[in-house]
Coordinates of N, CA and C and ligand atoms in Angstrom, one line a residue:
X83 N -114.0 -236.8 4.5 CA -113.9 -235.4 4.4 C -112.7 -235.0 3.5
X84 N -113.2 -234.2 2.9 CA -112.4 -233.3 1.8 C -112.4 -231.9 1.5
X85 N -111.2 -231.0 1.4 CA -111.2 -229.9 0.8 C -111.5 -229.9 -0.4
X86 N -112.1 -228.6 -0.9 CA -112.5 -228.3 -2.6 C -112.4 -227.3 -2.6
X87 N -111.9 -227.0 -4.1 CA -111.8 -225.5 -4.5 C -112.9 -225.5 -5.8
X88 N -113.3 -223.6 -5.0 CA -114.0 -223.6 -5.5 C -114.1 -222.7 -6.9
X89 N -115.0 -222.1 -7.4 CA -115.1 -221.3 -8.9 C -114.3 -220.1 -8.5
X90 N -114.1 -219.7 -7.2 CA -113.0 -218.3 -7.1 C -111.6 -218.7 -7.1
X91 N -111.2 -220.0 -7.8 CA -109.9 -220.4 -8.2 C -109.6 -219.7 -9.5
X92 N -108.1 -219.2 -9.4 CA -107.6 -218.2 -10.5 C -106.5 -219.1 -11.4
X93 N -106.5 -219.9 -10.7 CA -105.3 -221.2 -11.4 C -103.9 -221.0 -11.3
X94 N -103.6 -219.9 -10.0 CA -102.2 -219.2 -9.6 C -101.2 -220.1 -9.7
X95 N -101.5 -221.5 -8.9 CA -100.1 -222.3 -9.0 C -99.9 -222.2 -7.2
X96 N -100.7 -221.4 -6.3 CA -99.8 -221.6 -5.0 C -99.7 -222.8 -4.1
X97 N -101.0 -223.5 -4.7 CA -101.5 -224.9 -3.5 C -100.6 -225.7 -3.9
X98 N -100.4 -226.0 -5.2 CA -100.2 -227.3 -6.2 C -99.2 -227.9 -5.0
X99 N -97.8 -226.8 -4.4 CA -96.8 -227.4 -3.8 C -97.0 -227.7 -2.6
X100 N -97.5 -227.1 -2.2 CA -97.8 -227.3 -0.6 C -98.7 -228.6 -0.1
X101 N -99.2 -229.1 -0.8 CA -99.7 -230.2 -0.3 C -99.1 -231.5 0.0
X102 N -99.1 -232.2 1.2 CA -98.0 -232.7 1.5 C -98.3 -234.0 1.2
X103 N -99.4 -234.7 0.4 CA -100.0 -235.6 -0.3 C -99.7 -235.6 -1.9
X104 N -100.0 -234.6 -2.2 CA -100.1 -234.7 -3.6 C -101.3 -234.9 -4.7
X105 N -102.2 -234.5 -3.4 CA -103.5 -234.3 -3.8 C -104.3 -233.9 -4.9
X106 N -103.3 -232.0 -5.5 CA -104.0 -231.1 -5.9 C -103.6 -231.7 -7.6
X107 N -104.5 -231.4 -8.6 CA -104.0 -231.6 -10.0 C -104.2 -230.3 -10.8
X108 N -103.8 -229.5 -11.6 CA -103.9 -228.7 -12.4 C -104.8 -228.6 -13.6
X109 N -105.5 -227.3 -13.3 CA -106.5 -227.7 -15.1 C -107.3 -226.0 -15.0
X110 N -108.1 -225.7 -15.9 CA -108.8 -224.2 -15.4 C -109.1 -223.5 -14.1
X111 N -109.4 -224.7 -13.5 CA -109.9 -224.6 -11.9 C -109.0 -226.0 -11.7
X112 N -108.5 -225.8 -10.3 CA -107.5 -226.5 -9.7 C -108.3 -227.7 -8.9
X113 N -108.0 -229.0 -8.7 CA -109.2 -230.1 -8.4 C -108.1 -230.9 -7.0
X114 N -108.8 -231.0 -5.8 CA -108.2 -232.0 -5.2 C -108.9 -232.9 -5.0
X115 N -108.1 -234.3 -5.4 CA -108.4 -235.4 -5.0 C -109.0 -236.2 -3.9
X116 N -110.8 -236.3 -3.7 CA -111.3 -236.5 -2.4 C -110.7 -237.8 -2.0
X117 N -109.9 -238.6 -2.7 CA -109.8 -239.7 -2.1 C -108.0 -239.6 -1.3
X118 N -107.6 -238.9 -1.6 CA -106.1 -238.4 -1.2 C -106.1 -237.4 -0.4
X119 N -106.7 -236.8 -0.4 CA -106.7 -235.6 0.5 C -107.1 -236.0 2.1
X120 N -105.8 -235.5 3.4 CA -105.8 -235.8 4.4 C -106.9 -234.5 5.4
X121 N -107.1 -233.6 4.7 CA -108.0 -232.7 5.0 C -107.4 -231.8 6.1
X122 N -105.6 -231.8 5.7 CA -104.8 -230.9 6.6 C -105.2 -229.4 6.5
X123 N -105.6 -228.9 5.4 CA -106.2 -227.4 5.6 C -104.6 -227.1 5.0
X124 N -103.7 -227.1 4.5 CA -102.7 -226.2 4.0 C -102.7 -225.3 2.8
X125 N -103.7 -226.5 2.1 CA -103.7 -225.5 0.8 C -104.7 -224.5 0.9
X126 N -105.4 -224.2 2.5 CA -106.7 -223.2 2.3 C -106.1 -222.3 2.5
X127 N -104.7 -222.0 3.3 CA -104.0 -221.5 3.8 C -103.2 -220.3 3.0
X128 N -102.9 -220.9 1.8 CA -102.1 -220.5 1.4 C -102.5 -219.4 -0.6
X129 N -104.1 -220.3 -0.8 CA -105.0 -219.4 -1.4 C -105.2 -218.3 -1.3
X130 N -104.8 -217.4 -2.0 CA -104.9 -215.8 -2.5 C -106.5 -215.6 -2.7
X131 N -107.3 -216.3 -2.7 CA -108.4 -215.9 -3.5 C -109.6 -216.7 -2.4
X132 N -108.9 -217.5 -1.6 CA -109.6 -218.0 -0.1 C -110.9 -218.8 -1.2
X133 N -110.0 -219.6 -1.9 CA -111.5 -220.6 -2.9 C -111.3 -221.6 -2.4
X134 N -110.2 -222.3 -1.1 CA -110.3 -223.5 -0.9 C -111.2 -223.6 0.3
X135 N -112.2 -224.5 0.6 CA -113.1 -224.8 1.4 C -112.9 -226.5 2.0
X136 N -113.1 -226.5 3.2 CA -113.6 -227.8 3.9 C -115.0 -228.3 3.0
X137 N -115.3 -229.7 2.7 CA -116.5 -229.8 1.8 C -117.4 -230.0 3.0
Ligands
SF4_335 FE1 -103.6 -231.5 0.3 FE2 -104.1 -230.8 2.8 FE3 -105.2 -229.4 0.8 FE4 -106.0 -231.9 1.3 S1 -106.3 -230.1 2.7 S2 -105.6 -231.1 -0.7 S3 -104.1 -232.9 2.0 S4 -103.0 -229.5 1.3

């Protein structure tokens, strides 16, 4: 299990820090790493635009 963000990503910058892995990487749409990702839910938390989803 993994979080994904999805096409309602605005590329804000709020998840990138908060992930306490270091999961998330930067690009048009924001990408987390299914193999790094502990599936804490922080970064869904913390999305303005609620694009992060449990996959
Ligand atoms: Fe990182 Fe947690 Fe989001 Fe996974 S769910 S990308 S571990 S903040």
């Amino acid at each position: 299990m993994a979080y994904v963000i999805s096409e309602d990503c605005i590329a804000c910058g709020s998840c990138i820090d908060e992930c306490p892995v270091s999961a998330i990487s930067e690009g048009d749409i924001y990408k987390i790493d299914p193999e790094m990702c502990t599936d804490c839910g922080t970064c869904a938390d913390v999305c303005p635009t609620e694009a992060i989803h449990p996959a």
